[in-house]
GROMACS .gro file of C-alpha atoms in nm:
model
  489
    1MET     CA    1  10.812  -0.260  11.613
    2SER     CA    2  11.173  -0.266  11.495
    3ASP     CA    3  11.206  -0.647  11.487
    4ARG     CA    4  10.900  -0.725  11.279
    5ARG     CA    5  10.934  -0.885  10.938
    6THR     CA    6  10.833  -0.654  10.655
    7ALA     CA    7  10.831  -0.624  10.279
    8VAL     CA    8  10.856  -0.302  10.079
    9VAL     CA    9  10.603  -0.278   9.797
   10GLU     CA   10  10.687   0.015   9.570
   11GLY     CA   11  10.808   0.215   9.868
   12VAL     CA   12  10.534   0.107  10.109
   13GLU     CA   13  10.639  -0.104  10.409
   14VAL     CA   14  10.403  -0.392  10.487
   15ALA     CA   15  10.429  -0.629  10.784
   16LEU     CA   16  10.437  -0.998  10.686
   17ASP     CA   17  10.348  -1.156  11.021
   18HIS     CA   18  10.010  -1.194  11.188
   19ALA     CA   19   9.863  -0.917  11.403
   20ILE     CA   20   9.740  -1.078  11.725
   21GLY     CA   21   9.664  -0.905  12.053
   22GLY     CA   22   9.849  -0.588  11.955
   23GLU     CA   23  10.168  -0.778  11.861
   24ARG     CA   24  10.319  -0.906  11.537
   25VAL     CA   25  10.339  -1.285  11.567
   26GLY     CA   26  10.529  -1.508  11.328
   27SER     CA   27  10.477  -1.867  11.218
   28SER     CA   28  10.720  -2.152  11.162
   29THR     CA   29  10.628  -2.159  10.793
   30THR     CA   30  10.545  -1.899  10.528
   31PHE     CA   31  10.380  -1.880  10.188
   32GLU     CA   32  10.484  -1.682   9.882
   33ASP     CA   33  10.282  -1.380   9.777
   34ARG     CA   34  10.349  -1.290   9.413
   35SER     CA   35  10.216  -1.007   9.197
   36PRO     CA   36   9.971  -1.087   8.917
   37LEU     CA   37  10.122  -0.797   8.723
   38ASP     CA   38  10.453  -0.984   8.704
   39TRP     CA   39  10.451  -1.336   8.843
   40SER     CA   40  10.829  -1.330   8.881
   41LEU     CA   41  10.789  -1.050   9.139
   42LEU     CA   42  10.785  -1.194   9.491
   43LEU     CA   43  10.612  -0.940   9.714
   44GLY     CA   44  10.688  -1.121  10.036
   45GLU     CA   45  10.709  -1.443  10.236
   46VAL     CA   46  10.393  -1.417  10.446
   47ALA     CA   47  10.342  -1.593  10.780
   48ARG     CA   48  10.139  -1.912  10.730
   49GLY     CA   49   9.898  -1.957  11.017
   50ASP     CA   50   9.802  -2.290  11.168
   51VAL     CA   51   9.589  -2.430  11.451
   52ARG     CA   52   9.816  -2.268  11.711
   53THR     CA   53   9.784  -1.930  11.537
   54ALA     CA   54   9.406  -1.960  11.533
   55ASP     CA   55   9.403  -2.043  11.904
   56LEU     CA   56   9.620  -1.740  11.988
   57ALA     CA   57   9.397  -1.509  11.786
   58MET     CA   58   9.074  -1.639  11.937
   59GLU     CA   59   9.225  -1.615  12.285
   60ALA     CA   60   9.321  -1.253  12.221
   61ALA     CA   61   8.975  -1.171  12.087
   62ALA     CA   62   8.800  -1.340  12.378
   63ALA     CA   63   9.018  -1.151  12.627
   64ALA     CA   64   8.939  -0.818  12.460
   65ALA     CA   65   8.563  -0.875  12.435
   66VAL     CA   66   8.454  -0.739  12.772
   67GLY     CA   67   8.659  -0.421  12.751
   68TRP     CA   68   8.552  -0.339  12.393
   69ALA     CA   69   8.187  -0.394  12.481
   70ALA     CA   70   8.220  -0.182  12.798
   71MET     CA   71   8.362   0.108  12.597
   72GLY     CA   72   8.009   0.174  12.475
   73VAL     CA   73   7.877   0.277  12.137
   74ALA     CA   74   8.007   0.634  12.156
   75GLY     CA   75   8.358   0.531  12.256
   76ARG     CA   76   8.381   0.271  11.982
   77ALA     CA   77   8.239   0.509  11.722
   78ALA     CA   78   8.503   0.772  11.797
   79ILE     CA   79   8.781   0.519  11.740
   80LEU     CA   80   8.627   0.390  11.417
   81ARG     CA   81   8.597   0.743  11.282
   82ARG     CA   82   8.968   0.799  11.357
   83LEU     CA   83   9.041   0.476  11.171
   84ALA     CA   84   8.844   0.604  10.871
   85ASP     CA   85   9.049   0.925  10.871
   86LEU     CA   86   9.373   0.725  10.875
   87ILE     CA   87   9.254   0.513  10.582
   88ASP     CA   88   9.183   0.829  10.384
   89ALA     CA   89   9.530   0.959  10.468
   90ARG     CA   90   9.690   0.636  10.343
   91THR     CA   91   9.480   0.598  10.027
   92GLU     CA   92   9.778   0.620   9.793
   93ASP     CA   93   9.978   0.359   9.985
   94LEU     CA   94   9.685   0.121  10.013
   95ALA     CA   95   9.600   0.160   9.645
   96ILE     CA   96   9.948   0.077   9.520
   97VAL     CA   97   9.987  -0.221   9.755
   98GLU     CA   98   9.652  -0.368   9.657
   99CYS     CA   99   9.719  -0.298   9.289
  100LEU     CA  100  10.045  -0.495   9.307
  101ASP     CA  101   9.894  -0.766   9.525
  102MET     CA  102   9.573  -0.849   9.336
  103ALA     CA  103   9.600  -0.636   9.018
  104MET     CA  104   9.282  -0.428   9.053
  105LEU     CA  105   9.315  -0.107   8.853
  106HIS     CA  106   9.514   0.151   9.047
  107GLU     CA  107   9.288   0.438   8.941
  108SER     CA  108   8.980   0.252   9.060
  109LEU     CA  109   9.141   0.174   9.394
  110ARG     CA  110   9.269   0.527   9.445
  111LEU     CA  111   8.954   0.710   9.338
  112ARG     CA  112   8.678   0.478   9.458
  113VAL     CA  113   8.751   0.150   9.634
  114ILE     CA  114   8.981   0.254   9.921
  115GLY     CA  115   8.756   0.551   9.999
  116ARG     CA  116   8.463   0.311  10.024
  117ALA     CA  117   8.652   0.128  10.300
  118ALA     CA  118   8.682   0.449  10.501
  119ARG     CA  119   8.311   0.518  10.446
  120ASN     CA  120   8.229   0.172  10.581
  121PHE     CA  121   8.379   0.262  10.919
  122ARG     CA  122   8.212   0.603  10.931
  123ALA     CA  123   7.875   0.466  10.822
  124TYR     CA  124   7.867   0.191  11.084
  125ALA     CA  125   7.997   0.420  11.357
  126ASP     CA  126   7.708   0.654  11.278
  127LEU     CA  127   7.449   0.376  11.247
  128ALA     CA  128   7.547   0.215  11.576
  129ALA     CA  129   7.549   0.549  11.755
  130SER     CA  130   7.205   0.645  11.620
  131TYR     CA  131   7.032   0.321  11.718
  132GLU     CA  132   6.703   0.378  11.896
  133PRO     CA  133   6.570   0.074  12.080
  134ARG     CA  134   6.217  -0.028  12.002
  135ARG     CA  135   5.997   0.053  12.305
  136TRP     CA  136   5.632  -0.031  12.374
  137SER     CA  137   5.387  -0.114  12.651
  138SER     CA  138   5.203  -0.446  12.679
  139ASN     CA  139   5.059  -0.674  12.945
  140GLY     CA  140   5.138  -0.429  13.220
  141THR     CA  141   5.506  -0.399  13.129
  142GLU     CA  142   5.735  -0.151  12.956
  143ASN     CA  143   5.935  -0.329  12.684
  144GLU     CA  144   6.263  -0.239  12.518
  145VAL     CA  145   6.473  -0.420  12.254
  146ARG     CA  146   6.843  -0.364  12.303
  147ARG     CA  147   7.143  -0.461  12.093
  148MET     CA  148   7.418  -0.638  12.286
  149PRO     CA  149   7.758  -0.742  12.145
  150ALA     CA  150   7.755  -1.101  12.023
  151GLY     CA  151   8.121  -1.174  12.103
  152PRO     CA  152   8.434  -1.274  11.908
  153THR     CA  153   8.370  -1.266  11.535
  154VAL     CA  154   8.555  -1.452  11.260
  155VAL     CA  155   8.567  -1.273  10.925
  156ILE     CA  156   8.701  -1.452  10.617
  157THR     CA  157   8.731  -1.243  10.302
  158PRO     CA  158   8.803  -1.308   9.932
  159TRP     CA  159   9.102  -1.214   9.720
  160ASN     CA  160   8.915  -0.956   9.506
  161ALA     CA  161   8.900  -0.606   9.659
  162PRO     CA  162   9.033  -0.751   9.987
  163PHE     CA  163   9.073  -0.426  10.179
  164MET     CA  164   8.728  -0.287  10.106
  165LEU     CA  165   8.549  -0.619  10.154
  166SER     CA  166   8.728  -0.678  10.483
  167THR     CA  167   8.612  -0.343  10.615
  168TRP     CA  168   8.259  -0.413  10.486
  169LYS     CA  169   8.243  -0.697  10.739
  170ALA     CA  170   8.476  -0.579  11.014
  171ALA     CA  171   8.323  -0.230  11.046
  172PRO     CA  172   7.973  -0.341  11.157
  173ALA     CA  173   8.117  -0.618  11.375
  174LEU     CA  174   8.342  -0.371  11.556
  175ALA     CA  175   8.072  -0.105  11.579
  176ALA     CA  176   7.839  -0.363  11.738
  177GLY     CA  177   8.100  -0.422  12.009
  178ASN     CA  178   8.262  -0.743  11.888
  179PRO     CA  179   8.634  -0.816  11.867
  180VAL     CA  180   8.728  -0.948  11.521
  181VAL     CA  181   8.965  -1.210  11.387
  182LEU     CA  182   9.012  -1.134  11.019
  183LYS     CA  183   9.159  -1.387  10.777
  184PRO     CA  184   9.223  -1.240  10.432
  185ALA     CA  185   9.266  -1.463  10.128
  186GLU     CA  186   9.616  -1.603  10.081
  187TRP     CA  187   9.637  -1.468   9.723
  188SER     CA  188   9.612  -1.102   9.835
  189PRO     CA  189   9.684  -1.056  10.207
  190LEU     CA  190   9.896  -0.742  10.220
  191SER     CA  191   9.647  -0.454  10.242
  192CYS     CA  192   9.473  -0.619  10.538
  193SER     CA  193   9.806  -0.626  10.720
  194ILE     CA  194   9.817  -0.248  10.678
  195LEU     CA  195   9.463  -0.231  10.820
  196ALA     CA  196   9.591  -0.388  11.143
  197ASP     CA  197   9.857  -0.116  11.177
  198LEU     CA  198   9.604   0.159  11.107
  199ALA     CA  199   9.367   0.016  11.367
  200GLU     CA  200   9.641   0.022  11.629
  201GLU     CA  201   9.725   0.381  11.536
  202ALA     CA  202   9.358   0.478  11.565
  203GLY     CA  203   9.342   0.346  11.922
  204VAL     CA  204   9.170   0.012  11.867
  205PRO     CA  205   9.265  -0.181  12.184
  206PRO     CA  206   9.490  -0.489  12.158
  207GLY     CA  207   9.299  -0.801  12.062
  208VAL     CA  208   9.001  -0.614  11.919
  209LEU     CA  209   9.116  -0.643  11.555
  210ASN     CA  210   9.341  -0.939  11.482
  211VAL     CA  211   9.464  -1.030  11.134
  212VAL     CA  212   9.565  -1.391  11.071
  213GLN     CA  213   9.719  -1.497  10.739
  214GLY     CA  214   9.734  -1.838  10.580
  215LEU     CA  215   9.542  -2.102  10.392
  216GLY     CA  216   9.172  -2.155  10.441
  217ARG     CA  217   9.198  -2.530  10.490
  218GLU     CA  218   9.453  -2.475  10.768
  219VAL     CA  219   9.408  -2.165  10.981
  220GLY     CA  220   9.068  -2.073  10.838
  221ALA     CA  221   8.920  -2.412  10.926
  222ALA     CA  222   9.056  -2.385  11.280
  223LEU     CA  223   8.907  -2.037  11.328
  224VAL     CA  224   8.554  -2.127  11.222
  225ALA     CA  225   8.558  -2.446  11.433
  226ASP     CA  226   8.662  -2.261  11.749
  227PRO     CA  227   8.376  -2.256  12.005
  228ARG     CA  228   8.481  -1.907  12.119
  229ALA     CA  229   8.364  -1.764  11.784
  230ARG     CA  230   8.011  -1.628  11.824
  231ARG     CA  231   7.964  -1.493  11.472
  232ILE     CA  232   8.115  -1.600  11.138
  233SER     CA  233   8.103  -1.404  10.814
  234PHE     CA  234   8.245  -1.543  10.490
  235THR     CA  235   8.274  -1.441  10.126
  236GLY     CA  236   8.394  -1.701   9.879
  237SER     CA  237   8.278  -2.018   9.707
  238PRO     CA  238   7.970  -2.229   9.783
  239GLU     CA  239   8.195  -2.531   9.835
  240THR     CA  240   8.394  -2.364  10.112
  241ALA     CA  241   8.077  -2.217  10.263
  242ARG     CA  242   7.929  -2.563  10.306
  243SER     CA  243   8.229  -2.667  10.515
  244ILE     CA  244   8.215  -2.348  10.721
  245GLY     CA  245   7.842  -2.393  10.770
  246GLU     CA  246   7.897  -2.741  10.910
  247ALA     CA  247   8.154  -2.607  11.157
  248ALA     CA  248   7.925  -2.320  11.257
  249ALA     CA  249   7.634  -2.559  11.307
  250ARG     CA  250   7.835  -2.775  11.548
  251ASN     CA  251   7.882  -2.473  11.773
  252LEU     CA  252   7.540  -2.319  11.697
  253VAL     CA  253   7.704  -2.003  11.564
  254PRO     CA  254   7.511  -1.765  11.335
  255PHE     CA  255   7.676  -1.753  10.994
  256THR     CA  256   7.647  -1.527  10.688
  257ALA     CA  257   7.790  -1.613  10.349
  258GLU     CA  258   7.814  -1.425  10.020
  259LEU     CA  259   7.900  -1.683   9.757
  260GLY     CA  260   7.920  -1.527   9.414
  261GLY     CA  261   7.678  -1.504   9.128
  262LYS     CA  262   7.586  -1.566   8.770
  263GLY     CA  263   7.385  -1.251   8.722
  264PRO     CA  264   7.155  -1.192   8.425
  265LEU     CA  265   7.173  -0.868   8.230
  266LEU     CA  266   6.838  -0.836   8.054
  267VAL     CA  267   6.806  -0.604   7.754
  268PHE     CA  268   6.459  -0.534   7.613
  269ALA     CA  269   6.404  -0.392   7.267
  270ASP     CA  270   6.262  -0.069   7.412
  271ALA     CA  271   6.583  -0.002   7.611
  272ASP     CA  272   6.849   0.258   7.541
  273LEU     CA  273   7.071   0.010   7.357
  274ASP     CA  274   7.378   0.234   7.371
  275ALA     CA  275   7.352   0.255   7.750
  276ALA     CA  276   7.284  -0.118   7.777
  277ALA     CA  277   7.583  -0.208   7.558
  278THR     CA  278   7.813   0.026   7.750
  279ALA     CA  279   7.703  -0.126   8.079
  280ALA     CA  280   7.746  -0.478   7.941
  281ALA     CA  281   8.102  -0.400   7.837
  282ARG     CA  282   8.171  -0.290   8.196
  283MET     CA  283   8.125  -0.653   8.300
  284TYR     CA  284   8.481  -0.708   8.177
  285ASP     CA  285   8.619  -0.455   8.429
  286ASP     CA  286   8.867  -0.602   8.678
  287ALA     CA  287   8.899  -0.897   8.438
  288GLY     CA  288   8.546  -1.003   8.528
  289GLN     CA  289   8.648  -1.084   8.885
  290VAL     CA  290   8.337  -0.920   9.031
  291CYS     CA  291   8.065  -1.125   9.197
  292LEU     CA  292   7.792  -0.871   9.110
  293ALA     CA  293   7.867  -0.870   8.736
  294GLY     CA  294   7.589  -0.947   8.489
  295THR     CA  295   7.767  -1.226   8.307
  296ARG     CA  296   7.464  -1.367   8.122
  297LEU     CA  297   7.348  -1.124   7.853
  298LEU     CA  298   6.980  -1.194   7.785
  299VAL     CA  299   6.864  -0.987   7.488
  300GLU     CA  300   6.520  -0.959   7.329
  301ALA     CA  301   6.550  -1.138   6.995
  302THR     CA  302   6.439  -0.840   6.785
  303ALA     CA  303   6.719  -0.628   6.937
  304ARG     CA  304   7.000  -0.883   6.921
  305ALA     CA  305   7.177  -0.756   6.609
  306ALA     CA  306   7.159  -0.388   6.708
  307PHE     CA  307   7.270  -0.461   7.064
  308LEU     CA  308   7.554  -0.690   6.958
  309GLU     CA  309   7.694  -0.432   6.717
  310ARG     CA  310   7.702  -0.172   6.995
  311PHE     CA  311   7.840  -0.419   7.247
  312ARG     CA  312   8.131  -0.511   7.018
  313ARG     CA  313   8.217  -0.144   6.973
  314ALA     CA  314   8.204  -0.082   7.349
  315THR     CA  315   8.418  -0.387   7.418
  316ASP     CA  316   8.675  -0.277   7.160
  317THR     CA  317   8.746   0.033   7.369
  318HIS     CA  318   8.890  -0.182   7.648
  319VAL     CA  319   9.266  -0.177   7.698
  320LEU     CA  320   9.448  -0.475   7.847
  321GLY     CA  321   9.767  -0.387   8.029
  322ASP     CA  322   9.946  -0.300   8.350
  323SER     CA  323   9.694  -0.207   8.620
  324ARG     CA  324   9.915   0.086   8.723
  325ASP     CA  325   9.867   0.248   8.381
  326PRO     CA  326   9.566   0.488   8.380
  327GLN     CA  327   9.490   0.381   8.022
  328THR     CA  328   9.437   0.017   8.124
  329THR     CA  329   9.078  -0.099   8.170
  330ILE     CA  330   9.126  -0.476   8.195
  331SER     CA  331   9.371  -0.613   8.450
  332PRO     CA  332   9.531  -0.957   8.462
  333LEU     CA  333   9.370  -1.242   8.649
  334ILE     CA  334   9.479  -1.294   9.010
  335HIS     CA  335   9.679  -1.618   8.985
  336PRO     CA  336   9.802  -1.879   8.734
  337ASP     CA  337   9.562  -2.132   8.888
  338HIS     CA  338   9.271  -1.896   8.826
  339LEU     CA  339   9.381  -1.831   8.468
  340ALA     CA  340   9.386  -2.207   8.412
  341ARG     CA  341   9.034  -2.228   8.561
  342VAL     CA  342   8.899  -1.962   8.324
  343GLU     CA  343   9.070  -2.127   8.025
  344GLY     CA  344   8.919  -2.458   8.128
  345PHE     CA  345   8.567  -2.317   8.117
  346VAL     CA  346   8.616  -2.175   7.766
  347ASP     CA  347   8.787  -2.489   7.634
  348ARG     CA  348   8.506  -2.708   7.765
  349ALA     CA  349   8.249  -2.471   7.614
  350ARG     CA  350   8.410  -2.510   7.272
  351SER     CA  351   8.416  -2.886   7.310
  352ALA     CA  352   8.048  -2.888   7.411
  353GLY     CA  353   7.946  -2.705   7.094
  354ASP     CA  354   7.912  -2.351   7.230
  355THR     CA  355   8.013  -2.073   6.990
  356VAL     CA  356   8.291  -1.831   7.086
  357LEU     CA  357   8.183  -1.507   6.918
  358PHE     CA  358   8.504  -1.324   7.014
  359GLY     CA  359   8.800  -1.359   7.249
  360GLY     CA  360   8.851  -1.698   7.403
  361ARG     CA  361   9.227  -1.694   7.446
  362ARG     CA  362   9.513  -1.553   7.651
  363TRP     CA  363   9.644  -1.209   7.579
  364LYS     CA  364  10.024  -1.250   7.557
  365ASP     CA  365  10.191  -1.577   7.646
  366ASP     CA  366  10.388  -1.453   7.944
  367GLY     CA  367  10.120  -1.302   8.166
  368LEU     CA  368   9.787  -1.363   8.337
  369TRP     CA  369   9.567  -1.161   8.101
  370TYR     CA  370   9.270  -1.316   7.924
  371GLU     CA  371   9.087  -1.150   7.637
  372PRO     CA  372   8.728  -1.027   7.679
  373THR     CA  373   8.523  -1.322   7.564
  374LEU     CA  374   8.163  -1.366   7.449
  375ILE     CA  375   8.009  -1.711   7.408
  376GLU     CA  376   7.676  -1.814   7.259
  377PRO     CA  377   7.582  -2.140   7.434
  378HIS     CA  378   7.422  -2.431   7.253
  379ALA     CA  379   7.166  -2.470   7.534
  380ASN     CA  380   7.065  -2.304   7.859
  381ASP     CA  381   7.189  -2.598   8.065
  382ALA     CA  382   7.542  -2.556   7.929
  383GLU     CA  383   7.812  -2.537   8.195
  384ILE     CA  384   7.922  -2.194   8.075
  385VAL     CA  385   7.570  -2.064   8.154
  386GLN     CA  386   7.514  -2.246   8.480
  387ARG     CA  387   7.845  -2.207   8.665
  388GLU     CA  388   8.036  -1.899   8.779
  389VAL     CA  389   8.353  -1.842   8.575
  390PHE     CA  390   8.473  -1.529   8.759
  391GLY     CA  391   8.670  -1.405   8.463
  392PRO     CA  392   8.620  -1.187   8.151
  393VAL     CA  393   8.378  -1.435   7.995
  394LEU     CA  394   8.015  -1.351   7.916
  395THR     CA  395   7.739  -1.545   7.744
  396ILE     CA  396   7.462  -1.416   7.517
  397GLN     CA  397   7.114  -1.565   7.474
  398THR     CA  398   6.791  -1.429   7.332
  399PHE     CA  399   6.432  -1.431   7.453
  400ARG     CA  400   6.100  -1.373   7.276
  401ASP     CA  401   5.897  -1.208   7.551
  402GLU     CA  402   5.896  -1.106   7.916
  403PRO     CA  403   5.794  -1.447   8.060
  404GLU     CA  404   6.080  -1.618   7.877
  405ALA     CA  405   6.321  -1.346   7.993
  406VAL     CA  406   6.221  -1.409   8.356
  407ALA     CA  407   6.248  -1.785   8.312
  408LEU     CA  408   6.601  -1.754   8.172
  409ALA     CA  409   6.703  -1.504   8.438
  410ASN     CA  410   6.592  -1.744   8.713
  411SER     CA  411   6.731  -2.059   8.553
  412THR     CA  412   7.060  -2.090   8.742
  413PRO     CA  413   7.111  -2.189   9.108
  414TYR     CA  414   7.259  -1.843   9.179
  415GLY     CA  415   7.073  -1.529   9.279
  416LEU     CA  416   7.303  -1.247   9.385
  417SER     CA  417   7.224  -0.967   9.141
  418ALA     CA  418   7.044  -0.885   8.819
  419ILE     CA  419   7.047  -0.591   8.577
  420VAL     CA  420   6.754  -0.482   8.361
  421PHE     CA  421   6.749  -0.236   8.073
  422THR     CA  422   6.403  -0.118   7.966
  423SER     CA  423   6.223   0.212   7.916
  424ASP     CA  424   5.898   0.068   8.055
  425ALA     CA  425   5.855   0.158   8.423
  426ALA     CA  426   5.576  -0.096   8.471
  427ARG     CA  427   5.795  -0.371   8.330
  428ALA     CA  428   6.081  -0.264   8.554
  429ASP     CA  429   5.851  -0.295   8.854
  430ARG     CA  430   5.730  -0.639   8.747
  431LEU     CA  431   6.083  -0.766   8.694
  432GLY     CA  432   6.191  -0.624   9.028
  433ASP     CA  433   5.946  -0.872   9.181
  434ALA     CA  434   5.989  -1.162   8.939
  435VAL     CA  435   6.367  -1.191   8.904
  436ARG     CA  436   6.520  -1.397   9.183
  437ALA     CA  437   6.816  -1.196   9.312
  438GLY     CA  438   6.929  -1.010   9.622
  439THR     CA  439   6.973  -0.688   9.422
  440VAL     CA  440   6.804  -0.583   9.097
  441TRP     CA  441   6.934  -0.274   8.913
  442THR     CA  442   6.727  -0.112   8.640
  443ASN     CA  443   6.905   0.108   8.383
  444CYS     CA  444   7.208   0.131   8.613
  445TYR     CA  445   7.476  -0.093   8.761
  446LEU     CA  446   7.686  -0.118   9.076
  447VAL     CA  447   7.508   0.166   9.254
  448ARG     CA  448   7.543   0.076   9.621
  449ASP     CA  449   7.376   0.231   9.923
  450LEU     CA  450   7.537   0.125  10.250
  451SER     CA  451   7.202   0.127  10.426
  452ALA     CA  452   7.053  -0.132  10.188
  453PRO     CA  453   7.064  -0.507  10.255
  454PHE     CA  454   7.317  -0.703  10.048
  455GLY     CA  455   7.322  -1.075   9.988
  456GLY     CA  456   7.196  -1.349   9.762
  457THR     CA  457   6.941  -1.622   9.717
  458GLY     CA  458   7.001  -1.984   9.622
  459ILE     CA  459   7.369  -2.080   9.631
  460SER     CA  460   7.466  -1.711   9.621
  461GLY     CA  461   7.450  -1.694   9.997
  462ILE     CA  462   7.289  -1.695  10.337
  463GLY     CA  463   7.178  -1.387  10.528
  464ARG     CA  464   7.220  -1.018  10.453
  465GLU     CA  465   7.487  -0.759  10.516
  466GLY     CA  466   7.461  -0.381  10.497
  467GLY     CA  467   7.302  -0.116  10.715
  468GLU     CA  468   7.095  -0.213  11.015
  469TYR     CA  469   7.079  -0.569  10.884
  470ALA     CA  470   7.452  -0.613  10.950
  471LEU     CA  471   7.438  -0.455  11.295
  472ASP     CA  472   7.151  -0.684  11.391
  473PHE     CA  473   7.348  -0.988  11.273
  474TYR     CA  474   7.656  -0.893  11.474
  475SER     CA  475   7.445  -0.829  11.786
  476GLU     CA  476   7.243  -1.028  12.032
  477LEU     CA  477   6.896  -0.876  12.046
  478LYS     CA  478   6.764  -0.864  12.400
  479THR     CA  479   6.414  -0.779  12.517
  480VAL     CA  480   6.399  -0.611  12.859
  481GLN     CA  481   6.057  -0.600  13.030
  482VAL     CA  482   5.988  -0.395  13.342
  483LYS     CA  483   5.655  -0.400  13.525
  484GLU     CA  484   5.473  -0.072  13.492
  485GLY     CA  485   5.494   0.141  13.803
  486THR     CA  486   5.841   0.017  13.900
  487THR     CA  487   6.025   0.311  14.056
  488HIS     CA  488   6.392   0.391  14.070
  489GLY     CA  489   6.552   0.330  14.405
   0.00000   0.00000   0.00000
């Protein structure tokens, strides 16, 4: 529309208002969106949603629910596949906008992350279309389990990899037949605004995919408290999830939450130490702002010196710099507040008697970069071990044997992911059972299969996403029983 408010981000036009019911809708107030690559760069004044905005979005979603459901699985799948094609066609634009907005490496976005978003839509279109209801006979009846759309769905996503993680939730919700109200994080909202335009271009009907911008405590709180919401999916902090869970409980709304991690990376003496050290150094990628990272290095005592030497060498190959530069491997942190949070963790660790083996300070005084940091804690109950930092800060501890390794791995309240390096297949199998985590990788890292369940234990989350698990969550499962011998009229 010619009258909509937009910003131009390195040649890419991005709408700054909400997308509600097929229209761009403004707010009386805005918030600043600045680039982590250069905090003096104002990317745009983004519409700041409120209770009224939430009401408009939920009204639009509720009005669109019947028509989207009636379109049927095949009709919805065709539209979602067109949307995936449009995402692929706009990969370059999406990559540069997200790079400027949240500072993820441009090469990673262009070559991997944006393409994953397109695959999300194709995968869930295919999964929904291939669903075969369970059928059986019992007690003189023919039984069938059908998936039915659950209804308007609220999706709240984090500031890291916002475009891909938004599609990870929105794709199965839409494929299941639900209209979606998406609220991206206020620190990186721009790529999700582009998603709304692409959805319209793909033929998604008005009100089926709405994007509402603003602060979680304002518009986000209003969305999750709305009784018209029939599913809620959230990725963020445990503290926010508790509040959302209370709101969901009041309306008896099913709720999934992925809430970060403090993953162990276990290295046994029989492992390929070069591979283990290289993988461990990858935990600094994206400035450590990855929930699945193995941030606690747990190394068999007899291998500590050899592993640490290799790990230092692998870490020294990292390059801090502008995320648009292909040579850069470590980006800046997302926001000055987050930089202060990471610094606070390291400063308190020093004060508590933990040993900073390397790093532990800002890189340059005028930016948001923080050096790759390794800390040896004075005890396992140290804050730096037990709480998620979400920055380029790892800890290293040693263990004597397998039971102690498992005990250390399971000693935090988190349980999202774990990584194991060992050449012993039997040990790998034992640890796959013993380590408390939603995903356990052995001799690999960040290998994702869209059909696999994803989620955490403990305070890392509630429920599972991915594959059929996500489609079941976003559906109402209905059992239809018909007495045997019933004939068609």
